[in-house]
Amino acid sequence: MPAGQCSMQQTAQMHAHHLPKPSKRQREYSTSLGAVRGEIRDIFNERLVQATGIHGVKMSYSVNDFYDLIFDRFGLVLRWWPPHIVFTNLSSLSITAAHLRELHRLLKSDPPQMYFDKATPSEVRAGWESPSKICPGKLCVAPAPRFENSNFKKRQTTRYIRNGPKSAKEVDEELEAYSSRPLYTELSDDPIID
């Protein structure tokens, strides 16, 4: 980069203090757990704005989006995500209430025990190799392959049991004569016409 020129990220960081702070709108949640989940999301988004200097940056909770939008774009990694919590959307069924409370505690602690940091050169090389290597926590385990019939537990239709052969093994002369007769016969006198 020529002398005197800044990258877009550096320019945004220099001018970040001139931008108006986004207003925090008050949200109403139906459960206290939903409020904790919303506060965790807000804290992650605030920490990303602090780390990048760009307002409106949002946290991504899937591996590929985290790689593309956080790691690759800004060169950031998330430090100290608990290893026993699956890195996924906070609304996922694999995230329990205890997990949400732990994430909330780690983010609210002073100093924060979970934070965004610049990626080291070895982390950058690992990220180029596989996005899952820079993922903050463990990934959800892929479902095991199913080794059962495709119609397992599906409704079975009962078949009509056919007794005996479908057709005669030999065609006798009487049956041959019956099948060779005409299907309809013409009337000699038409009763409708007078």
GROMACS .gro file of C-alpha atoms in nm:
model
  194
    1MET     CA    1   0.000   0.000   0.000
    2PRO     CA    2   0.153   0.339  -0.097
    3ALA     CA    3   0.259   0.574   0.180
    4GLY     CA    4  -0.012   0.808   0.300
    5GLN     CA    5  -0.297   0.575   0.206
    6CYS     CA    6  -0.507   0.384   0.459
    7SER     CA    7  -0.713   0.075   0.426
    8MET     CA    8  -1.090   0.100   0.453
    9GLN     CA    9  -1.076  -0.052   0.801
   10GLN     CA   10  -0.815   0.199   0.922
   11THR     CA   11  -1.017   0.490   0.780
   12ALA     CA   12  -1.330   0.363   0.950
   13GLN     CA   13  -1.144   0.332   1.280
   14MET     CA   14  -1.007   0.688   1.257
   15HIS     CA   15  -1.352   0.833   1.190
   16ALA     CA   16  -1.550   0.606   1.421
   17HIS     CA   17  -1.562   0.863   1.699
   18HIS     CA   18  -1.740   1.110   1.465
   19LEU     CA   19  -2.028   0.874   1.395
   20PRO     CA   20  -2.340   0.900   1.610
   21LYS     CA   21  -2.385   0.610   1.848
   22PRO     CA   22  -2.668   0.383   1.740
   23SER     CA   23  -2.962   0.407   1.974
   24LYS     CA   24  -3.041   0.104   2.184
   25ARG     CA   25  -3.401   0.027   2.133
   26GLN     CA   26  -3.578  -0.136   2.419
   27ARG     CA   27  -3.697  -0.482   2.331
   28GLU     CA   28  -3.962  -0.679   2.506
   29TYR     CA   29  -3.902  -1.049   2.551
   30SER     CA   30  -4.159  -1.307   2.648
   31THR     CA   31  -3.916  -1.490   2.878
   32SER     CA   32  -3.620  -1.391   3.093
   33LEU     CA   33  -3.410  -1.639   2.896
   34GLY     CA   34  -3.499  -1.453   2.577
   35ALA     CA   35  -3.381  -1.130   2.742
   36VAL     CA   36  -3.047  -1.293   2.834
   37ARG     CA   37  -3.011  -1.422   2.477
   38GLY     CA   38  -3.082  -1.074   2.339
   39GLU     CA   39  -2.833  -0.913   2.577
   40ILE     CA   40  -2.563  -1.162   2.472
   41ARG     CA   41  -2.624  -1.075   2.107
   42ASP     CA   42  -2.609  -0.701   2.187
   43ILE     CA   43  -2.280  -0.744   2.376
   44PHE     CA   44  -2.124  -0.943   2.090
   45ASN     CA   45  -2.232  -0.676   1.842
   46GLU     CA   46  -2.097  -0.393   2.063
   47ARG     CA   47  -1.764  -0.574   2.103
   48LEU     CA   48  -1.741  -0.618   1.726
   49VAL     CA   49  -1.805  -0.247   1.673
   50GLN     CA   50  -1.532  -0.168   1.929
   51ALA     CA   51  -1.286  -0.409   1.763
   52THR     CA   52  -1.354  -0.295   1.405
   53GLY     CA   53  -1.463   0.066   1.448
   54ILE     CA   54  -1.747   0.005   1.205
   55HIS     CA   55  -2.104   0.059   1.328
   56GLY     CA   56  -2.361  -0.197   1.225
   57VAL     CA   57  -2.126  -0.497   1.228
   58LYS     CA   58  -2.308  -0.802   1.360
   59MET     CA   59  -2.188  -1.129   1.507
   60SER     CA   60  -2.226  -1.442   1.295
   61TYR     CA   61  -2.292  -1.775   1.462
   62SER     CA   62  -2.234  -2.023   1.179
   63VAL     CA   63  -1.883  -2.139   1.095
   64ASN     CA   64  -1.882  -2.020   0.733
   65ASP     CA   65  -2.039  -1.682   0.814
   66PHE     CA   66  -1.802  -1.631   1.107
   67TYR     CA   67  -1.511  -1.709   0.875
   68ASP     CA   68  -1.633  -1.482   0.592
   69LEU     CA   69  -1.773  -1.189   0.790
   70ILE     CA   70  -1.550  -1.177   1.100
   71PHE     CA   71  -1.225  -1.367   1.044
   72ASP     CA   72  -1.158  -1.307   0.675
   73ARG     CA   73  -1.299  -0.954   0.659
   74PHE     CA   74  -1.152  -0.811   0.980
   75GLY     CA   75  -0.886  -1.065   1.083
   76LEU     CA   76  -1.054  -1.123   1.420
   77VAL     CA   77  -1.103  -1.435   1.629
   78LEU     CA   78  -1.319  -1.483   1.938
   79ARG     CA   79  -1.110  -1.577   2.240
   80TRP     CA   80  -1.219  -1.804   2.528
   81TRP     CA   81  -1.547  -1.941   2.399
   82PRO     CA   82  -1.619  -2.228   2.642
   83PRO     CA   83  -1.506  -2.555   2.484
   84HIS     CA   84  -1.811  -2.752   2.603
   85ILE     CA   85  -2.061  -2.515   2.436
   86VAL     CA   86  -2.138  -2.576   2.069
   87PHE     CA   87  -2.067  -2.272   1.851
   88THR     CA   88  -2.406  -2.216   1.690
   89ASN     CA   89  -2.696  -1.974   1.680
   90LEU     CA   90  -2.802  -1.880   2.032
   91SER     CA   91  -3.159  -1.984   1.951
   92SER     CA   92  -3.050  -2.336   1.861
   93LEU     CA   93  -3.187  -2.623   2.065
   94SER     CA   94  -2.834  -2.735   2.152
   95ILE     CA   95  -2.782  -2.414   2.357
   96THR     CA   96  -2.932  -2.465   2.703
   97ALA     CA   97  -3.027  -2.208   2.966
   98ALA     CA   98  -2.710  -2.294   3.160
   99HIS     CA   99  -2.501  -2.231   2.848
  100LEU     CA  100  -2.664  -1.891   2.795
  101ARG     CA  101  -2.604  -1.793   3.157
  102GLU     CA  102  -2.239  -1.896   3.130
  103LEU     CA  103  -2.187  -1.699   2.808
  104HIS     CA  104  -2.356  -1.400   2.969
  105ARG     CA  105  -2.133  -1.425   3.278
  106LEU     CA  106  -1.817  -1.447   3.064
  107LEU     CA  107  -1.916  -1.145   2.857
  108LYS     CA  108  -2.024  -0.931   3.155
  109SER     CA  109  -1.719  -1.005   3.373
  110ASP     CA  110  -1.469  -0.725   3.435
  111PRO     CA  111  -1.232  -0.761   3.255
  112PRO     CA  112  -1.421  -0.960   2.992
  113GLN     CA  113  -1.321  -1.323   2.980
  114MET     CA  114  -1.447  -1.362   2.622
  115TYR     CA  115  -1.340  -1.105   2.364
  116PHE     CA  116  -1.243  -1.042   2.000
  117ASP     CA  117  -0.874  -1.030   1.919
  118LYS     CA  118  -0.652  -1.007   1.612
  119ALA     CA  119  -0.571  -1.345   1.459
  120THR     CA  120  -0.213  -1.463   1.487
  121PRO     CA  121  -0.026  -1.566   1.170
  122SER     CA  122  -0.063  -1.935   1.264
  123GLU     CA  123  -0.441  -1.885   1.308
  124VAL     CA  124  -0.458  -1.716   0.967
  125ARG     CA  125  -0.281  -2.015   0.806
  126ALA     CA  126  -0.512  -2.256   0.990
  127GLY     CA  127  -0.817  -2.056   0.875
  128TRP     CA  128  -0.702  -2.078   0.514
  129GLU     CA  129  -0.675  -2.454   0.556
  130SER     CA  130  -1.023  -2.497   0.704
  131PRO     CA  131  -1.278  -2.248   0.843
  132SER     CA  132  -1.364  -2.492   1.120
  133LYS     CA  133  -1.013  -2.449   1.266
  134ILE     CA  134  -1.079  -2.087   1.361
  135CYS     CA  135  -1.423  -2.159   1.497
  136PRO     CA  136  -1.445  -2.030   1.858
  137GLY     CA  137  -1.593  -2.346   2.008
  138LYS     CA  138  -1.667  -2.702   1.919
  139LEU     CA  139  -1.887  -2.761   1.620
  140CYS     CA  140  -2.208  -2.955   1.635
  141VAL     CA  141  -2.156  -3.320   1.564
  142ALA     CA  142  -2.288  -3.435   1.230
  143PRO     CA  143  -2.574  -3.680   1.260
  144ALA     CA  144  -2.475  -4.044   1.230
  145PRO     CA  145  -2.565  -4.211   0.901
  146ARG     CA  146  -2.887  -4.409   0.903
  147PHE     CA  147  -2.843  -4.776   0.827
  148GLU     CA  148  -3.207  -4.874   0.811
  149ASN     CA  149  -3.463  -4.929   0.541
  150SER     CA  150  -3.597  -4.614   0.382
  151ASN     CA  151  -3.951  -4.723   0.467
  152PHE     CA  152  -3.872  -4.770   0.838
  153LYS     CA  153  -4.169  -4.665   1.055
  154LYS     CA  154  -4.369  -4.560   0.752
  155ARG     CA  155  -4.725  -4.670   0.696
  156GLN     CA  156  -4.741  -5.006   0.531
  157THR     CA  157  -5.022  -5.083   0.291
  158THR     CA  158  -5.159  -5.433   0.310
  159ARG     CA  159  -5.143  -5.627  -0.011
  160TYR     CA  160  -5.429  -5.838  -0.140
  161ILE     CA  161  -5.313  -6.196  -0.113
  162ARG     CA  162  -5.373  -6.379  -0.438
  163ASN     CA  163  -5.430  -6.748  -0.412
  164GLY     CA  164  -5.359  -6.967  -0.710
  165PRO     CA  165  -5.204  -6.891  -1.047
  166LYS     CA  166  -5.280  -6.569  -1.230
  167SER     CA  167  -5.365  -6.755  -1.551
  168ALA     CA  168  -5.427  -7.115  -1.653
  169LYS     CA  169  -5.119  -7.313  -1.741
  170GLU     CA  170  -5.294  -7.463  -2.043
  171VAL     CA  171  -5.577  -7.320  -2.245
  172ASP     CA  172  -5.835  -7.586  -2.325
  173GLU     CA  173  -6.060  -7.591  -2.635
  174GLU     CA  174  -6.372  -7.476  -2.453
  175LEU     CA  175  -6.197  -7.166  -2.318
  176GLU     CA  176  -6.047  -7.095  -2.659
  177ALA     CA  177  -6.392  -7.113  -2.821
  178TYR     CA  178  -6.536  -6.881  -2.555
  179SER     CA  179  -6.263  -6.620  -2.601
  180SER     CA  180  -6.288  -6.626  -2.981
  181ARG     CA  181  -6.663  -6.546  -2.991
  182PRO     CA  182  -6.762  -6.188  -3.092
  183LEU     CA  183  -6.802  -5.939  -2.808
  184TYR     CA  184  -7.138  -5.814  -2.937
  185THR     CA  185  -7.399  -5.940  -3.175
  186GLU     CA  186  -7.614  -5.737  -3.410
  187LEU     CA  187  -7.987  -5.753  -3.377
  188SER     CA  188  -8.176  -5.830  -3.692
  189ASP     CA  189  -8.476  -5.620  -3.600
  190ASP     CA  190  -8.421  -5.285  -3.438
  191PRO     CA  191  -8.696  -5.243  -3.175
  192ILE     CA  192  -8.662  -4.862  -3.167
  193ILE     CA  193  -8.729  -4.802  -3.533
  194ASP     CA  194  -9.092  -4.861  -3.640
   0.00000   0.00000   0.00000
